[in-house]
Amino acid sequence: MTRKEPEDYFALAQRDEQHRHWKLAKRVLTLVFFVAVAVLLFMLVDNLNWLEVKQALRAYERETLVTALAVALVSYIAFSSYDLLGRAYTGHPLPVRQILPVAFVCYAFNLNLSSWIGGVAMRYRLYSRLGLRVATITRVLSLSVFTNSLGYIIVAGFIFSVGWVKLPASWGVTTGVLQIVGALMLMVAAGYLLLCQFSSRRSWYWSTHEITLPGIRLALAQAGLSTLNWLLMAWLIFILLPDAVSYSAVLGILLISGIAGMIAQIPAGLGVLEAVFIGILHHQLPTASIVAALIAYRVIYFLLPLMIACVVYVVLEGKVWHWQRRAGQSDPVQDIPGVIVIRKATDHHPNPLHEKH
């Protein structure tokens, strides 16, 4: 271990101070945005006639609800398949019949209760009990998160760049600004795919992380699945809204609400999705119809899958002993380099909590 000079301590203190300031600014920005969304939502629904909302909900035909349920099912299958890409990337041997239920449970909990509960905590618990090592789970999780982000970048980049999203003038964001943002997003997505195809260097190190590129076939599968998932989510809302709104408009508004939800950091984007949709569409549709469609969307895409996921989770916990016993009779799971590997240069002795690479 090298001795720290006073200048080193001063530099570290400065970096810690800047980090604290950034965290404070981020919290203040989040709070301001949350308050702004709450105020906007209150103003938009202040005179809402809930009897009209109830009537709009009752007016849905059975065929519409069945179609919406089918779209939601395909969307969940697409998202759960991200973890199948993670298996192809890391090479872990878990079968599809174990991966898809775990991914479904994590996705449903993630949507309703935040990523830390569904996307992170439940993945580590369930996959570790099935025999995967911590580093392998981290790679699967990282690939899933990036895959979903890649689809958003591609779809939003296209929608924004062609100018299909028209924001209210009071929001202060012009169509030209969105087109520039969209073009930049498409360049990012294209750059990633080009790197996966042509880069001779497959791994980079950033701080304590190793980032390894997948092959082009896997990258294209990422782009295809995640794009499909975002298109299906928008289609579900489109089905539930009156015919006066185009699919492209619904897709664009959903993508805008995704940015707002990421800033607000509210579980399930509760209130954010509603505020954005009402704020943009209230001149085209009755507010009661918009609210009814979003309530139906939350029931079909959020609450119903969460109820099913709770049952599936109990079943998984019940079967895990059987799976663990079968796994114990076979070869141990091998840890193969993947998306992110945590490296600690100061570790000189084996640690059962960290893989050696």
Tab-separated table of C-alpha atoms in Angstrom:
chain	number	residue	atom	x	y	z
A	1	MET	CA	0.000	0.000	0.000
A	2	THR	CA	1.388	3.372	-0.968
A	3	ARG	CA	1.371	6.295	1.462
A	4	LYS	CA	-1.077	9.059	0.665
A	5	GLU	CA	0.501	12.463	0.333
A	6	PRO	CA	-1.316	15.579	1.603
A	7	GLU	CA	-2.093	16.586	-1.973
A	8	ASP	CA	-3.821	13.243	-2.486
A	9	TYR	CA	-6.007	13.775	0.547
A	10	PHE	CA	-6.861	17.278	-0.644
A	11	ALA	CA	-7.867	15.949	-4.068
A	12	LEU	CA	-9.973	13.215	-2.511
A	13	ALA	CA	-11.666	15.720	-0.208
A	14	GLN	CA	-12.466	17.960	-3.169
A	15	ARG	CA	-13.914	15.039	-5.114
A	16	ASP	CA	-16.065	13.963	-2.151
A	17	GLU	CA	-17.311	17.526	-1.713
A	18	GLN	CA	-18.242	17.765	-5.404
A	19	HIS	CA	-19.983	14.400	-5.146
A	20	ARG	CA	-22.043	15.626	-2.171
A	21	HIS	CA	-23.009	18.794	-4.019
A	22	TRP	CA	-24.098	16.785	-7.056
A	23	LYS	CA	-26.209	14.431	-4.925
A	24	LEU	CA	-27.848	17.403	-3.202
A	25	ALA	CA	-28.575	19.106	-6.545
A	26	LYS	CA	-30.055	15.882	-7.907
A	27	ARG	CA	-32.353	15.517	-4.900
A	28	VAL	CA	-33.494	19.128	-5.159
A	29	LEU	CA	-34.167	18.739	-8.897
A	30	THR	CA	-36.137	15.545	-8.290
A	31	LEU	CA	-38.190	17.225	-5.556
A	32	VAL	CA	-38.926	20.259	-7.744
A	33	PHE	CA	-39.952	18.050	-10.649
A	34	PHE	CA	-42.153	15.919	-8.380
A	35	VAL	CA	-43.931	18.999	-7.017
A	36	ALA	CA	-44.372	20.385	-10.546
A	37	VAL	CA	-45.924	17.121	-11.737
A	38	ALA	CA	-48.234	17.014	-8.708
A	39	VAL	CA	-49.376	20.611	-9.279
A	40	LEU	CA	-49.896	20.035	-13.012
A	41	LEU	CA	-51.877	16.862	-12.390
A	42	PHE	CA	-54.049	18.584	-9.782
A	43	MET	CA	-54.785	21.466	-12.150
A	44	LEU	CA	-55.733	19.103	-14.960
A	45	VAL	CA	-58.069	16.860	-12.944
A	46	ASP	CA	-59.435	19.545	-10.606
A	47	ASN	CA	-62.767	19.649	-12.436
A	48	LEU	CA	-62.748	15.998	-13.482
A	49	ASN	CA	-66.110	14.270	-13.461
A	50	TRP	CA	-65.385	10.850	-11.986
A	51	LEU	CA	-68.823	9.628	-13.000
A	52	GLU	CA	-67.768	10.125	-16.623
A	53	VAL	CA	-64.549	8.189	-15.926
A	54	LYS	CA	-66.620	5.325	-14.502
A	55	GLN	CA	-68.880	5.356	-17.537
A	56	ALA	CA	-65.886	5.351	-19.892
A	57	LEU	CA	-64.456	2.317	-18.102
A	58	ARG	CA	-67.752	0.466	-18.355
A	59	ALA	CA	-67.990	1.293	-22.056
A	60	TYR	CA	-64.999	-0.881	-23.024
A	61	GLU	CA	-66.048	-3.814	-25.170
A	62	ARG	CA	-64.912	-7.331	-24.339
A	63	GLU	CA	-62.959	-7.587	-27.598
A	64	THR	CA	-61.006	-4.446	-26.714
A	65	LEU	CA	-60.051	-5.784	-23.289
A	66	VAL	CA	-59.085	-9.199	-24.688
A	67	THR	CA	-56.876	-7.545	-27.302
A	68	ALA	CA	-55.289	-5.360	-24.639
A	69	LEU	CA	-54.580	-8.409	-22.464
A	70	ALA	CA	-52.984	-10.204	-25.426
A	71	VAL	CA	-50.766	-7.202	-26.197
A	72	ALA	CA	-49.704	-7.004	-22.547
A	73	LEU	CA	-48.867	-10.733	-22.554
A	74	VAL	CA	-46.665	-10.437	-25.650
A	75	SER	CA	-44.951	-7.388	-24.152
A	76	TYR	CA	-44.130	-9.288	-20.957
A	77	ILE	CA	-42.788	-12.212	-22.986
A	78	ALA	CA	-40.579	-9.822	-24.947
A	79	PHE	CA	-39.238	-8.164	-21.815
A	80	SER	CA	-38.694	-11.478	-20.017
A	81	SER	CA	-36.713	-12.639	-23.032
A	82	TYR	CA	-34.058	-10.031	-22.204
A	83	ASP	CA	-32.810	-12.519	-19.628
A	84	LEU	CA	-32.557	-15.180	-22.326
A	85	LEU	CA	-30.172	-12.824	-24.104
A	86	GLY	CA	-28.320	-12.589	-20.796
A	87	ARG	CA	-27.942	-16.370	-20.775
A	88	ALA	CA	-26.602	-16.338	-24.323
A	89	TYR	CA	-24.166	-13.592	-23.338
A	90	THR	CA	-22.851	-15.015	-20.078
A	91	GLY	CA	-23.172	-18.693	-21.003
A	92	HIS	CA	-24.835	-19.748	-17.741
A	93	PRO	CA	-26.720	-23.059	-17.998
A	94	LEU	CA	-30.127	-22.256	-16.445
A	95	PRO	CA	-32.971	-23.567	-18.651
A	96	VAL	CA	-35.673	-21.410	-20.215
A	97	ARG	CA	-38.338	-22.831	-17.875
A	98	GLN	CA	-36.479	-21.255	-14.934
A	99	ILE	CA	-35.358	-18.014	-16.571
A	100	LEU	CA	-38.700	-16.796	-17.939
A	101	PRO	CA	-40.655	-17.068	-14.643
A	102	VAL	CA	-37.870	-15.286	-12.752
A	103	ALA	CA	-37.677	-12.518	-15.350
A	104	PHE	CA	-41.477	-12.123	-15.380
A	105	VAL	CA	-41.650	-11.794	-11.594
A	106	CYS	CA	-38.802	-9.277	-11.556
A	107	TYR	CA	-40.347	-7.196	-14.348
A	108	ALA	CA	-43.766	-7.041	-12.686
A	109	PHE	CA	-42.278	-6.055	-9.326
A	110	ASN	CA	-39.930	-3.613	-11.044
A	111	LEU	CA	-42.799	-1.779	-12.754
A	112	ASN	CA	-44.860	-1.453	-9.593
A	113	LEU	CA	-42.338	-1.186	-6.756
A	114	SER	CA	-39.213	0.378	-8.336
A	115	SER	CA	-36.130	-1.176	-9.891
A	116	TRP	CA	-34.326	-1.735	-6.585
A	117	ILE	CA	-36.984	-4.204	-5.457
A	118	GLY	CA	-37.855	-5.936	-8.710
A	119	GLY	CA	-34.982	-5.425	-11.062
A	120	VAL	CA	-32.188	-5.775	-8.526
A	121	ALA	CA	-33.093	-7.381	-5.201
A	122	MET	CA	-35.413	-10.077	-6.529
A	123	ARG	CA	-33.087	-10.984	-9.382
A	124	TYR	CA	-30.168	-11.494	-7.010
A	125	ARG	CA	-32.286	-13.527	-4.608
A	126	LEU	CA	-33.925	-15.818	-7.156
A	127	TYR	CA	-30.952	-16.325	-9.459
A	128	SER	CA	-28.517	-16.887	-6.591
A	129	ARG	CA	-30.801	-19.572	-5.184
A	130	LEU	CA	-30.757	-21.216	-8.602
A	131	GLY	CA	-26.974	-21.401	-8.502
A	132	LEU	CA	-25.750	-18.328	-10.356
A	133	ARG	CA	-22.839	-16.380	-8.945
A	134	VAL	CA	-23.109	-12.731	-8.021
A	135	ALA	CA	-20.976	-11.522	-10.927
A	136	THR	CA	-23.030	-13.521	-13.435
A	137	ILE	CA	-26.296	-12.115	-12.067
A	138	THR	CA	-24.814	-8.622	-12.339
A	139	ARG	CA	-24.037	-9.224	-16.005
A	140	VAL	CA	-27.523	-10.530	-16.739
A	141	LEU	CA	-29.059	-7.547	-14.927
A	142	SER	CA	-26.787	-5.075	-16.708
A	143	LEU	CA	-27.596	-6.533	-20.105
A	144	SER	CA	-31.334	-6.398	-19.372
A	145	VAL	CA	-31.186	-2.748	-18.299
A	146	PHE	CA	-29.126	-1.750	-21.319
A	147	THR	CA	-31.339	-3.736	-23.690
A	148	ASN	CA	-34.430	-1.890	-22.481
A	149	SER	CA	-32.594	1.440	-22.774
A	150	LEU	CA	-31.423	0.589	-26.297
A	151	GLY	CA	-34.997	0.039	-27.448
A	152	TYR	CA	-36.054	3.334	-25.910
A	153	ILE	CA	-33.171	5.152	-27.622
A	154	ILE	CA	-34.056	3.667	-31.010
A	155	VAL	CA	-37.810	4.279	-30.850
A	156	ALA	CA	-37.567	7.716	-29.224
A	157	GLY	CA	-34.778	8.714	-31.580
A	158	PHE	CA	-36.912	7.930	-34.602
A	159	ILE	CA	-40.136	9.460	-33.238
A	160	PHE	CA	-38.425	12.651	-32.069
A	161	SER	CA	-36.272	13.115	-35.183
A	162	VAL	CA	-39.206	12.909	-37.613
A	163	GLY	CA	-41.133	15.495	-35.580
A	164	TRP	CA	-44.162	13.364	-34.684
A	165	VAL	CA	-44.290	14.683	-31.108
A	166	LYS	CA	-45.940	18.090	-30.650
A	167	LEU	CA	-45.499	19.404	-27.113
A	168	PRO	CA	-47.587	22.253	-25.688
A	169	ALA	CA	-45.962	25.650	-26.216
A	170	SER	CA	-46.068	26.291	-22.457
A	171	TRP	CA	-43.589	23.444	-21.900
A	172	GLY	CA	-40.813	25.456	-23.526
A	173	VAL	CA	-39.504	22.562	-25.659
A	174	THR	CA	-39.842	23.065	-29.412
A	175	THR	CA	-40.159	20.382	-32.047
A	176	GLY	CA	-36.758	21.430	-33.410
A	177	VAL	CA	-35.085	20.690	-30.085
A	178	LEU	CA	-36.723	17.269	-29.943
A	179	GLN	CA	-35.545	16.547	-33.495
A	180	ILE	CA	-31.952	17.311	-32.531
A	181	VAL	CA	-32.258	15.095	-29.454
A	182	GLY	CA	-33.767	12.336	-31.596
A	183	ALA	CA	-30.954	12.514	-34.133
A	184	LEU	CA	-28.368	12.255	-31.358
A	185	MET	CA	-30.168	9.228	-29.902
A	186	LEU	CA	-30.154	7.466	-33.249
A	187	MET	CA	-26.438	8.172	-33.589
A	188	VAL	CA	-25.827	6.592	-30.176
A	189	ALA	CA	-27.775	3.462	-31.121
A	190	ALA	CA	-26.027	3.186	-34.488
A	191	GLY	CA	-22.649	3.691	-32.818
A	192	TYR	CA	-23.320	0.833	-30.409
A	193	LEU	CA	-24.284	-1.547	-33.220
A	194	LEU	CA	-21.262	-0.526	-35.284
A	195	LEU	CA	-18.965	-1.142	-32.328
A	196	CYS	CA	-20.475	-4.586	-31.812
A	197	GLN	CA	-19.859	-5.408	-35.481
A	198	PHE	CA	-16.486	-3.847	-36.251
A	199	SER	CA	-14.608	-3.091	-33.039
A	200	SER	CA	-11.417	-5.131	-32.675
A	201	ARG	CA	-11.318	-4.287	-28.995
A	202	ARG	CA	-14.099	-6.081	-27.145
A	203	SER	CA	-13.522	-4.921	-23.540
A	204	TRP	CA	-13.031	-1.577	-21.811
A	205	TYR	CA	-12.326	-0.701	-18.200
A	206	TRP	CA	-14.088	2.151	-16.446
A	207	SER	CA	-13.181	2.638	-12.795
A	208	THR	CA	-13.661	-0.840	-11.255
A	209	HIS	CA	-15.874	-2.132	-14.054
A	210	GLU	CA	-15.091	-4.160	-17.140
A	211	ILE	CA	-17.481	-3.572	-20.032
A	212	THR	CA	-17.480	-6.228	-22.743
A	213	LEU	CA	-19.236	-5.850	-26.087
A	214	PRO	CA	-21.555	-8.605	-27.318
A	215	GLY	CA	-21.489	-9.880	-30.879
A	216	ILE	CA	-23.554	-8.172	-33.563
A	217	ARG	CA	-26.203	-10.909	-33.631
A	218	LEU	CA	-26.840	-10.516	-29.927
A	219	ALA	CA	-26.832	-6.718	-30.265
A	220	LEU	CA	-29.424	-6.908	-33.053
A	221	ALA	CA	-31.536	-9.207	-30.876
A	222	GLN	CA	-31.308	-6.609	-28.104
A	223	ALA	CA	-32.460	-3.870	-30.459
A	224	GLY	CA	-35.286	-5.966	-31.900
A	225	LEU	CA	-36.758	-7.235	-28.637
A	226	SER	CA	-36.578	-3.926	-26.791
A	227	THR	CA	-37.999	-1.976	-29.731
A	228	LEU	CA	-40.884	-4.447	-29.929
A	229	ASN	CA	-41.552	-4.064	-26.212
A	230	TRP	CA	-41.818	-0.263	-26.365
A	231	LEU	CA	-44.052	-0.447	-29.443
A	232	LEU	CA	-46.349	-2.912	-27.671
A	233	MET	CA	-46.673	-0.744	-24.566
A	234	ALA	CA	-47.754	2.187	-26.726
A	235	TRP	CA	-50.124	-0.039	-28.688
A	236	LEU	CA	-51.814	-1.105	-25.459
A	237	ILE	CA	-52.566	2.512	-24.514
A	238	PHE	CA	-53.610	3.258	-28.106
A	239	ILE	CA	-56.174	0.437	-27.978
A	240	LEU	CA	-57.692	1.842	-24.782
A	241	LEU	CA	-57.872	5.470	-25.977
A	242	PRO	CA	-60.617	6.798	-28.292
A	243	ASP	CA	-59.939	6.715	-32.029
A	244	ALA	CA	-59.240	10.453	-32.236
A	245	VAL	CA	-55.552	9.965	-31.356
A	246	SER	CA	-53.009	8.427	-33.729
A	247	TYR	CA	-50.688	5.612	-32.701
A	248	SER	CA	-47.598	7.726	-33.420
A	249	ALA	CA	-48.881	10.430	-31.056
A	250	VAL	CA	-49.498	7.878	-28.286
A	251	LEU	CA	-46.045	6.392	-28.795
A	252	GLY	CA	-44.394	9.799	-28.634
A	253	ILE	CA	-46.253	10.786	-25.466
A	254	LEU	CA	-45.337	7.483	-23.801
A	255	LEU	CA	-41.659	8.133	-24.579
A	256	ILE	CA	-41.871	11.668	-23.177
A	257	SER	CA	-43.479	10.312	-20.008
A	258	GLY	CA	-40.610	7.827	-19.755
A	259	ILE	CA	-38.128	10.708	-19.516
A	260	ALA	CA	-40.319	12.461	-16.940
A	261	GLY	CA	-40.674	9.263	-14.903
A	262	MET	CA	-36.917	8.716	-14.907
A	263	ILE	CA	-36.381	12.212	-13.496
A	264	ALA	CA	-39.158	11.977	-10.915
A	265	GLN	CA	-38.099	8.490	-9.719
A	266	ILE	CA	-41.655	7.662	-8.608
A	267	PRO	CA	-42.532	3.933	-8.405
A	268	ALA	CA	-44.675	2.936	-11.397
A	269	GLY	CA	-44.425	6.533	-12.623
A	270	LEU	CA	-47.629	7.137	-10.674
A	271	GLY	CA	-49.035	10.515	-11.622
A	272	VAL	CA	-46.261	11.264	-14.112
A	273	LEU	CA	-47.761	9.206	-16.930
A	274	GLU	CA	-51.173	10.721	-16.276
A	275	ALA	CA	-49.869	14.297	-16.115
A	276	VAL	CA	-48.009	13.996	-19.432
A	277	PHE	CA	-50.873	12.327	-21.303
A	278	ILE	CA	-53.498	14.736	-19.975
A	279	GLY	CA	-51.232	17.737	-20.510
A	280	ILE	CA	-50.729	16.921	-24.194
A	281	LEU	CA	-54.097	15.381	-25.139
A	282	HIS	CA	-56.605	17.374	-23.100
A	283	HIS	CA	-57.332	19.608	-26.131
A	284	GLN	CA	-58.084	16.568	-28.319
A	285	LEU	CA	-59.942	14.255	-25.949
A	286	PRO	CA	-62.180	14.552	-22.896
A	287	THR	CA	-60.077	14.306	-19.765
A	288	ALA	CA	-62.370	11.584	-18.427
A	289	SER	CA	-61.608	9.386	-21.467
A	290	ILE	CA	-57.843	9.860	-21.011
A	291	VAL	CA	-58.010	9.050	-17.299
A	292	ALA	CA	-60.191	5.992	-17.944
A	293	ALA	CA	-57.738	4.681	-20.563
A	294	LEU	CA	-54.763	5.140	-18.233
A	295	ILE	CA	-56.594	3.468	-15.336
A	296	ALA	CA	-57.350	0.490	-17.578
A	297	TYR	CA	-53.718	0.500	-18.746
A	298	ARG	CA	-52.425	0.395	-15.169
A	299	VAL	CA	-54.795	-2.420	-14.234
A	300	ILE	CA	-53.903	-4.528	-17.292
A	301	TYR	CA	-50.174	-3.820	-17.487
A	302	PHE	CA	-49.262	-3.151	-13.849
A	303	LEU	CA	-51.668	-4.495	-11.237
A	304	LEU	CA	-52.867	-7.709	-12.894
A	305	PRO	CA	-49.309	-8.897	-13.740
A	306	LEU	CA	-48.227	-7.994	-10.196
A	307	MET	CA	-50.954	-10.215	-8.744
A	308	ILE	CA	-49.899	-13.069	-11.027
A	309	ALA	CA	-46.229	-12.420	-10.215
A	310	CYS	CA	-46.933	-12.764	-6.485
A	311	VAL	CA	-48.383	-16.225	-7.099
A	312	VAL	CA	-45.525	-17.178	-9.430
A	313	TYR	CA	-43.019	-15.965	-6.827
A	314	VAL	CA	-44.537	-18.217	-4.158
A	315	VAL	CA	-44.413	-21.141	-6.588
A	316	LEU	CA	-40.784	-20.365	-7.428
A	317	GLU	CA	-39.834	-20.303	-3.769
A	318	GLY	CA	-41.575	-23.642	-3.360
A	319	LYS	CA	-39.772	-25.222	-6.305
A	320	VAL	CA	-36.348	-23.748	-5.674
A	321	TRP	CA	-35.376	-26.520	-3.271
A	322	HIS	CA	-36.089	-29.091	-5.966
A	323	TRP	CA	-34.109	-27.109	-8.553
A	324	GLN	CA	-31.225	-26.613	-6.125
A	325	ARG	CA	-31.119	-30.327	-5.417
A	326	ARG	CA	-31.031	-31.174	-9.137
A	327	ALA	CA	-28.374	-28.520	-9.741
A	328	GLY	CA	-26.281	-29.967	-6.934
A	329	GLN	CA	-26.172	-33.306	-8.706
A	330	SER	CA	-24.761	-31.721	-11.886
A	331	ASP	CA	-21.673	-29.698	-12.610
A	332	PRO	CA	-21.418	-26.370	-10.773
A	333	VAL	CA	-22.391	-23.236	-12.654
A	334	GLN	CA	-19.397	-21.781	-14.411
A	335	ASP	CA	-18.808	-18.048	-14.245
A	336	ILE	CA	-18.072	-16.651	-17.701
A	337	PRO	CA	-16.986	-13.060	-18.392
A	338	GLY	CA	-19.901	-10.862	-19.357
A	339	VAL	CA	-21.214	-7.345	-19.300
A	340	ILE	CA	-19.875	-5.956	-16.043
A	341	VAL	CA	-17.266	-7.504	-13.814
A	342	ILE	CA	-16.352	-5.934	-10.491
A	343	ARG	CA	-12.583	-5.950	-10.086
A	344	LYS	CA	-10.744	-5.137	-6.883
A	345	ALA	CA	-7.034	-4.627	-7.281
A	346	THR	CA	-6.426	-4.811	-3.517
A	347	ASP	CA	-7.878	-8.316	-3.104
A	348	HIS	CA	-5.010	-10.747	-2.573
A	349	HIS	CA	-6.980	-13.597	-1.053
A	350	PRO	CA	-9.942	-15.537	-2.362
A	351	ASN	CA	-13.281	-14.166	-1.274
A	352	PRO	CA	-16.402	-16.311	-1.712
A	353	LEU	CA	-18.479	-13.174	-2.406
A	354	HIS	CA	-16.380	-12.081	-5.411
A	355	GLU	CA	-15.405	-14.037	-8.470
A	356	LYS	CA	-11.821	-14.213	-9.546
A	357	HIS	CA	-11.301	-13.274	-13.209
